[in-house]
mmCIF file of C-alpha atoms in Angstrom:
data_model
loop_
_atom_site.group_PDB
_atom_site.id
_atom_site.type_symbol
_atom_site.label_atom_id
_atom_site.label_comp_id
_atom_site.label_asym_id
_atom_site.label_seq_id
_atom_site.Cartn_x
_atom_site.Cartn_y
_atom_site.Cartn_z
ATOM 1 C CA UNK A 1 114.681 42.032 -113.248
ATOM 2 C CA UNK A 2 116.931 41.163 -115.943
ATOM 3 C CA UNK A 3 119.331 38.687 -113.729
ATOM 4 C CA UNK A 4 120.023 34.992 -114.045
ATOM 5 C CA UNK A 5 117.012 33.541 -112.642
ATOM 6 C CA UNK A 6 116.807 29.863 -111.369
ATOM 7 C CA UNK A 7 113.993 27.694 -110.642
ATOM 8 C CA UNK A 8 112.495 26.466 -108.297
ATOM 9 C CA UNK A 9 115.014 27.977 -105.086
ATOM 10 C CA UNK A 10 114.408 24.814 -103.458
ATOM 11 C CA UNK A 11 113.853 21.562 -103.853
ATOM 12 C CA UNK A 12 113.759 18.233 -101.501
ATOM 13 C CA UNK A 13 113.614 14.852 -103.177
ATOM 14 C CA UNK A 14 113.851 11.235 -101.941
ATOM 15 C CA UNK A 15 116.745 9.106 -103.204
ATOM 16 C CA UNK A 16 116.304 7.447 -106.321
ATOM 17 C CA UNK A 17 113.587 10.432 -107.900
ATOM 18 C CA UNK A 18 114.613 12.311 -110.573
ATOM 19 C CA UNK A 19 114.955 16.216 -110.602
ATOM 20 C CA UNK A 20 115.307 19.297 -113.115
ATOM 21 C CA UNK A 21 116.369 22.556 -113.020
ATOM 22 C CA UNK A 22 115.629 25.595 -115.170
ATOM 23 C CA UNK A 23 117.664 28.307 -115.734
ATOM 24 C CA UNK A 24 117.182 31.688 -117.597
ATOM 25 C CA UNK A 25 119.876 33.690 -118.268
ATOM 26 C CA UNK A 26 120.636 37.368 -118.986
ATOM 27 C CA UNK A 27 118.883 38.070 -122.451
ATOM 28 C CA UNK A 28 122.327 38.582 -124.771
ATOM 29 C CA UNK A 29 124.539 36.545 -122.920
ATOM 30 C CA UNK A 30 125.854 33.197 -125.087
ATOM 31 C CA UNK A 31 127.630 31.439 -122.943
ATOM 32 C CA UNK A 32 125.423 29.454 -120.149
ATOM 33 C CA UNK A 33 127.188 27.603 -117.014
ATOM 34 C CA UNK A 34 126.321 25.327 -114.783
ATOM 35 C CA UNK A 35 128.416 24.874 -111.006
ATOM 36 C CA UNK A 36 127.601 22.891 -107.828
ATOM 37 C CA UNK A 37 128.677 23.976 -104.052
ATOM 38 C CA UNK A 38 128.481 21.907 -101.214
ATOM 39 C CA UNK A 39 128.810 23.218 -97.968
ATOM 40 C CA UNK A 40 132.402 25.043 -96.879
ATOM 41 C CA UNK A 41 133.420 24.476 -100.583
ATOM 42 C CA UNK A 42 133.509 27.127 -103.005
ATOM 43 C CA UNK A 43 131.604 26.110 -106.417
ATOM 44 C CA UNK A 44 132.341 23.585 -108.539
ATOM 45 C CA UNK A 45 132.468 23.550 -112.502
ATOM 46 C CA UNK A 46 130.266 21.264 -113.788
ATOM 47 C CA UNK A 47 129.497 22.387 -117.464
ATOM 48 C CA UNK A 48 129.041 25.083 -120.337
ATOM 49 C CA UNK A 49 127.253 26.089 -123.363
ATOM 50 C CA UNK A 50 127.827 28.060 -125.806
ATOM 51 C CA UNK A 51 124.810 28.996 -127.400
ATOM 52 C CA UNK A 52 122.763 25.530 -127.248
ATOM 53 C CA UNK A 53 126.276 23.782 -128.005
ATOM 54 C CA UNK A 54 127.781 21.923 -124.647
ATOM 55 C CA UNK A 55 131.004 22.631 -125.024
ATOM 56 C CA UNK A 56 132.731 21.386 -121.547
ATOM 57 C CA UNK A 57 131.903 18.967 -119.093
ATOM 58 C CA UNK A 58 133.525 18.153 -115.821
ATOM 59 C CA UNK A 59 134.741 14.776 -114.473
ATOM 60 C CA UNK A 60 131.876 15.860 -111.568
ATOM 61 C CA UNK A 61 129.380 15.105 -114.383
ATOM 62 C CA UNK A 62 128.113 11.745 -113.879
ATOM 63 C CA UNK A 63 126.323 9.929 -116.450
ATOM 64 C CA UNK A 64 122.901 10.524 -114.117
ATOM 65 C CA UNK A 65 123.961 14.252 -114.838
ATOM 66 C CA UNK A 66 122.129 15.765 -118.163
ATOM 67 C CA UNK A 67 122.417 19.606 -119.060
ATOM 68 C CA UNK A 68 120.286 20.693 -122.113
ATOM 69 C CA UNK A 69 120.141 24.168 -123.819
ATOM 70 C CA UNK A 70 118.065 23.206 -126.629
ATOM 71 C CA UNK A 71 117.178 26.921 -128.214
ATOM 72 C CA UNK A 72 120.289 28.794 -126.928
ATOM 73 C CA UNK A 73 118.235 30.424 -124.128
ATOM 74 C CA UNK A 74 116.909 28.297 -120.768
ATOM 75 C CA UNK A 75 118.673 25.402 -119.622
ATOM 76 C CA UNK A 76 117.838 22.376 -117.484
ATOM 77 C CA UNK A 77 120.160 20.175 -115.449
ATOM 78 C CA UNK A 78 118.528 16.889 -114.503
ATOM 79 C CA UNK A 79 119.692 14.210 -112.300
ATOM 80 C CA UNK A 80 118.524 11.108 -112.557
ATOM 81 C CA UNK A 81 118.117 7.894 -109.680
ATOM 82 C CA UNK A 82 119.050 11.135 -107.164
ATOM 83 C CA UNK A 83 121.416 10.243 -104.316
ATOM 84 C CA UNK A 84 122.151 11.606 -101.187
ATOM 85 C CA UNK A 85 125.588 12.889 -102.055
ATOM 86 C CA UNK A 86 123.473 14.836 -104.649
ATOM 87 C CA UNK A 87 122.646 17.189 -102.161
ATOM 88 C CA UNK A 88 123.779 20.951 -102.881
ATOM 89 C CA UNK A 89 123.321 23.927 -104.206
ATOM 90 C CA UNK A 90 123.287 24.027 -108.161
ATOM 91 C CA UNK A 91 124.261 27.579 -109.584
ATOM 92 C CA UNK A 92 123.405 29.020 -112.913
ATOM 93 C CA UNK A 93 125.931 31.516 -114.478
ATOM 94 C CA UNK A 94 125.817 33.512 -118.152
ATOM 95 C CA UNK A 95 128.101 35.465 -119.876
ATOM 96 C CA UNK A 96 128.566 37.162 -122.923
ATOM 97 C CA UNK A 97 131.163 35.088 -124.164
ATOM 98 C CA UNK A 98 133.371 37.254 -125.973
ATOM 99 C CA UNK A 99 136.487 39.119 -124.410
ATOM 100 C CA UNK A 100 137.385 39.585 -121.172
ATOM 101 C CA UNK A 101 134.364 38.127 -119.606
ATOM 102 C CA UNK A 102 132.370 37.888 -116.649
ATOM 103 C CA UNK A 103 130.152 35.598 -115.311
ATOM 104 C CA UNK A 104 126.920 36.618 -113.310
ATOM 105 C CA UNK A 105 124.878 34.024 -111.487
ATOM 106 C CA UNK A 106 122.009 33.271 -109.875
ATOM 107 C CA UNK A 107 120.285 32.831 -106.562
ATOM 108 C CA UNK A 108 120.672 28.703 -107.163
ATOM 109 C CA UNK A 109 118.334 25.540 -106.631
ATOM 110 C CA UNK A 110 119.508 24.043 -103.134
ATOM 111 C CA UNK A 111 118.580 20.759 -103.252
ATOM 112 C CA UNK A 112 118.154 18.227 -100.527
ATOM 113 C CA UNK A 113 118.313 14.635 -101.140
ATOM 114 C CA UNK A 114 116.467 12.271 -98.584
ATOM 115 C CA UNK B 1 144.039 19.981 -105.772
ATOM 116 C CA UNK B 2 143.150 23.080 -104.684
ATOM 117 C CA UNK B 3 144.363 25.452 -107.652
ATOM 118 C CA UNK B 4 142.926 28.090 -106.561
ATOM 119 C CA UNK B 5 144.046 28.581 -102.657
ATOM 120 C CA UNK B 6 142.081 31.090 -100.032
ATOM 121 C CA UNK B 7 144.190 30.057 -97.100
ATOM 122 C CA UNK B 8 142.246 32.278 -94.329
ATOM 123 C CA UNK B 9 139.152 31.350 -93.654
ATOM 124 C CA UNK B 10 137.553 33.959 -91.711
ATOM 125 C CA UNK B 11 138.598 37.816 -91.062
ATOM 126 C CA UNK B 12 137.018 40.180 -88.655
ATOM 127 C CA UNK B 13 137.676 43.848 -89.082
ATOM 128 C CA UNK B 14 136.501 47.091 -87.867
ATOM 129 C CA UNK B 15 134.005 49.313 -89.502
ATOM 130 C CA UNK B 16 136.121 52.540 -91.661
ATOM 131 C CA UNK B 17 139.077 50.326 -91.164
ATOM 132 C CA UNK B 18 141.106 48.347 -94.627
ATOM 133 C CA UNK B 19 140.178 45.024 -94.953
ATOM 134 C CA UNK B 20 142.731 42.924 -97.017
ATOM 135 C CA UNK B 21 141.662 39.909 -98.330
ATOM 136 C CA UNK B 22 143.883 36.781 -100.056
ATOM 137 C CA UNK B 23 144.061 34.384 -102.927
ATOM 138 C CA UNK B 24 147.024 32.512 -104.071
ATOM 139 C CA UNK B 25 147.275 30.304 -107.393
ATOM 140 C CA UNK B 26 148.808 27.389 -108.688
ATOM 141 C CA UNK B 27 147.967 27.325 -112.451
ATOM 142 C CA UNK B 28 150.223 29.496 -114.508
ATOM 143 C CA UNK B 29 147.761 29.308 -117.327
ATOM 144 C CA UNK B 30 145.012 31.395 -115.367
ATOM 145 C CA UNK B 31 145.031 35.167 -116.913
ATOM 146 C CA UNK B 32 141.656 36.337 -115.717
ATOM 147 C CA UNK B 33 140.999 36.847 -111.840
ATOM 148 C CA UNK B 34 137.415 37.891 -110.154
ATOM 149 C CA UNK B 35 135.943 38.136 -106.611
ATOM 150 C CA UNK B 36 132.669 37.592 -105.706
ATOM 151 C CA UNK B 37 130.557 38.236 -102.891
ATOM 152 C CA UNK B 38 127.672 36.243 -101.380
ATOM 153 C CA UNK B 39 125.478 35.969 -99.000
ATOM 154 C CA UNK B 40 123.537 33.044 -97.186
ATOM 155 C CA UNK B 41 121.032 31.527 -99.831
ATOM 156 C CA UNK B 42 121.662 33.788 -102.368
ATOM 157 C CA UNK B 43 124.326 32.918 -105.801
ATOM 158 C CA UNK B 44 127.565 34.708 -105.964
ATOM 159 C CA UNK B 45 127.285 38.245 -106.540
ATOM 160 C CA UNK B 46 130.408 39.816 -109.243
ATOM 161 C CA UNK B 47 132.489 42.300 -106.899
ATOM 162 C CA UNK B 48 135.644 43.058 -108.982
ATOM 163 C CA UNK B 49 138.045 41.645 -111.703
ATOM 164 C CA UNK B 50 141.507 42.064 -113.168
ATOM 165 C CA UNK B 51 143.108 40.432 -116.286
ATOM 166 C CA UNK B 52 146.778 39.520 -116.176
ATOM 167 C CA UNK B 53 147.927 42.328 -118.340
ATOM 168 C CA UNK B 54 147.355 44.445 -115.197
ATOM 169 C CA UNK B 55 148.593 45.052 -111.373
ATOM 170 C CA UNK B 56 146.073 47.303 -110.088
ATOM 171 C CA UNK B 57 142.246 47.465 -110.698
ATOM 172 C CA UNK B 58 140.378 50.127 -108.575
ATOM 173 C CA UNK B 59 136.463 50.278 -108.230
ATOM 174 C CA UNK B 60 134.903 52.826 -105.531
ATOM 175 C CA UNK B 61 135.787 51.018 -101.803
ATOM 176 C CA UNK B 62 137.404 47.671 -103.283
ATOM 177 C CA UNK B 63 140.764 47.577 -104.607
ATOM 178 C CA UNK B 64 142.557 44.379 -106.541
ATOM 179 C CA UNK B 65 146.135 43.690 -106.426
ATOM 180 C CA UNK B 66 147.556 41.099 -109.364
ATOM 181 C CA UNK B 67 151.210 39.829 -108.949
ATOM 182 C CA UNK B 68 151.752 37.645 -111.223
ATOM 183 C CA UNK B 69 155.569 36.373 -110.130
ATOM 184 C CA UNK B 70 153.933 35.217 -106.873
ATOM 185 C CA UNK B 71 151.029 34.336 -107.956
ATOM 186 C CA UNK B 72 149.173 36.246 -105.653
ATOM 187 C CA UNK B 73 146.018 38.442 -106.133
ATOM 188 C CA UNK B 74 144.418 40.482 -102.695
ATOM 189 C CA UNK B 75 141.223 42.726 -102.881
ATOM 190 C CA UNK B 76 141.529 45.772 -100.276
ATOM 191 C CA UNK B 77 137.858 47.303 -98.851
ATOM 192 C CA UNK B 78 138.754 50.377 -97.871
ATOM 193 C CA UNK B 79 137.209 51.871 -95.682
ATOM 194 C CA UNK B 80 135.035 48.652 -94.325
ATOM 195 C CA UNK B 81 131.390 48.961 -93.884
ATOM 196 C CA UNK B 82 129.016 46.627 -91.669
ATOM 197 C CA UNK B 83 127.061 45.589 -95.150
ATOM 198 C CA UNK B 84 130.459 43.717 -96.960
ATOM 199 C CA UNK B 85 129.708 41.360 -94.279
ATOM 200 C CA UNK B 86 129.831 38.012 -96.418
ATOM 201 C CA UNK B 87 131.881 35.356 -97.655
ATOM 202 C CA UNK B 88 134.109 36.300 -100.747
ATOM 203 C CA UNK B 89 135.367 34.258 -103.337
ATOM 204 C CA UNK B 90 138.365 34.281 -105.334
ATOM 205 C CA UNK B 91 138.160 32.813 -108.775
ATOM 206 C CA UNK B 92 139.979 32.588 -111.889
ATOM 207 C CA UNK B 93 140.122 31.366 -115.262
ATOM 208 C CA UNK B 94 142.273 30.802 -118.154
ATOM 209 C CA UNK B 95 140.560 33.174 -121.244
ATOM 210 C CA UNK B 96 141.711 30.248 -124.054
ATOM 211 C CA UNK B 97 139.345 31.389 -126.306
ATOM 212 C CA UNK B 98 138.636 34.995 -126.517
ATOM 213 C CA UNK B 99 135.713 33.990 -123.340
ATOM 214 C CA UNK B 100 135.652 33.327 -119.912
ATOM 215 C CA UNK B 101 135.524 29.484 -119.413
ATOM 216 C CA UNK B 102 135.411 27.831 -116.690
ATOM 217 C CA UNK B 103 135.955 29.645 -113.293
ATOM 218 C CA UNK B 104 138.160 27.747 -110.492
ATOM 219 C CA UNK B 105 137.025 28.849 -107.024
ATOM 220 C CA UNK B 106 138.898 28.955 -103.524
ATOM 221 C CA UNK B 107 136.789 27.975 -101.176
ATOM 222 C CA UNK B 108 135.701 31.078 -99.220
ATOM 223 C CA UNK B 109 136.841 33.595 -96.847
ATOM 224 C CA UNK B 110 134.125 34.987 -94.600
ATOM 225 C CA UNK B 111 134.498 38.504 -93.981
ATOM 226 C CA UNK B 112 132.683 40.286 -90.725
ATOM 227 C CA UNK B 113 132.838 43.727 -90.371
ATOM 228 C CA UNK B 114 132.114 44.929 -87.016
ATOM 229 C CA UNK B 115 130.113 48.418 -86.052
#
């Protein structure tokens, strides 16, 4: 399978733990994304990378939000002190970043907050 | 606010039957348009684009129209099967930088697509 794979597809925390995310995107794809949807919403831009440069981050982004792409491959997205309002799914997306472009996700991390 | 507006939030068609599906925008700066399609616990699946230097982009069943003075884009199934069953999202983004940025979602419009 050579899709955007997330990990883990699930995760339930109690308030105030902190969490991470992984995500592996397609092989030749540069640009990395990160979105949040909560239910009835569609999703939510939270940030980007460009290779392992962060080039964009949304106003959604609190300071307990952290994105990392450290080689230009994975990424994580932790939150720390984890509140309820935390609660969603987190979506991965890559692209090639050059052109007209597409973005191609993956399955997401639903997380529940306690 | 909502730039990116899916103002019907559920349609139920017949199978073989067109399905027409809407998305209107606010941001004059958007010049790349896509539809997904998902499916309970799984991420958006990519369905169809257009760029704004077009009207019409075709693909097998699905269909998108651009218009640009209205700032209106629809995506026609045609004909409708029992499997496009899902909820589709509009989305669109303005290509500043010779790559897709950000992408501004409408909220959802869940399609059912009765036998």
């Amino acid at each position: 399978d050579t899709g955007v794979s997330q990990n883990p597809r699930h995760k339930i925390t109690k308030r105030g733990q902190n969490v991470t995310f992984r995500c592996d995107p397609i092989s030749e794809h540069n640009r990395l994304y990160w979105y949040r949807q909560t239910l009835g919403q569609g999703p939510e831009f939270l940030t980007y990378f460009q290779n392992e440069a962060q080039l964009e981050k949304s106003r959604l982004l609190s300071d307990r939000f952290s994105a990392e792409r450290p080689k230009g491959s994975f990424s994580t997205l932790e939150i720390q002190r984890t509140e309820q309002g935390d609660s969603a799914m987190y979506l991965c997306a890559s692209s090639q970043g050059s052109g007209t472009d597409t973005q191609y996700f993956g399955p997401g991390t639903r997380l529940t907050v306690l | 606010d909502q730039q990116v507006k899916q103002n019907s939030p559920s349609l139920s068609v017949q199978e073989g039957r067109i399905s027409i599906l809407n998305c209107d925008y606010t941001n004059s700066m958007f010049d790349y348009f896509l539809w997904y399609k998902k499916y309970p616990a799984e991420g958006p699946t990519f369905l169809i684009s257009i760029s704004s230097i077009k009207d019409k982009n075709e693909d097998g069943r699905f269909t998108v129209f651009l218009n640009k003075s209205a700032k209106h884009l629809s995506l026609h199934i045609v004909p409708s099967q029992p499997g496009d069953s899902a909820v589709y999202f509009c989305a669109a983004s303005a290509d500043t930088q010779g790559g897709s940025e950000k992408l501004v979602f409408g909220k959802g419009m869940k399609l059912t697509v009765n036998p």
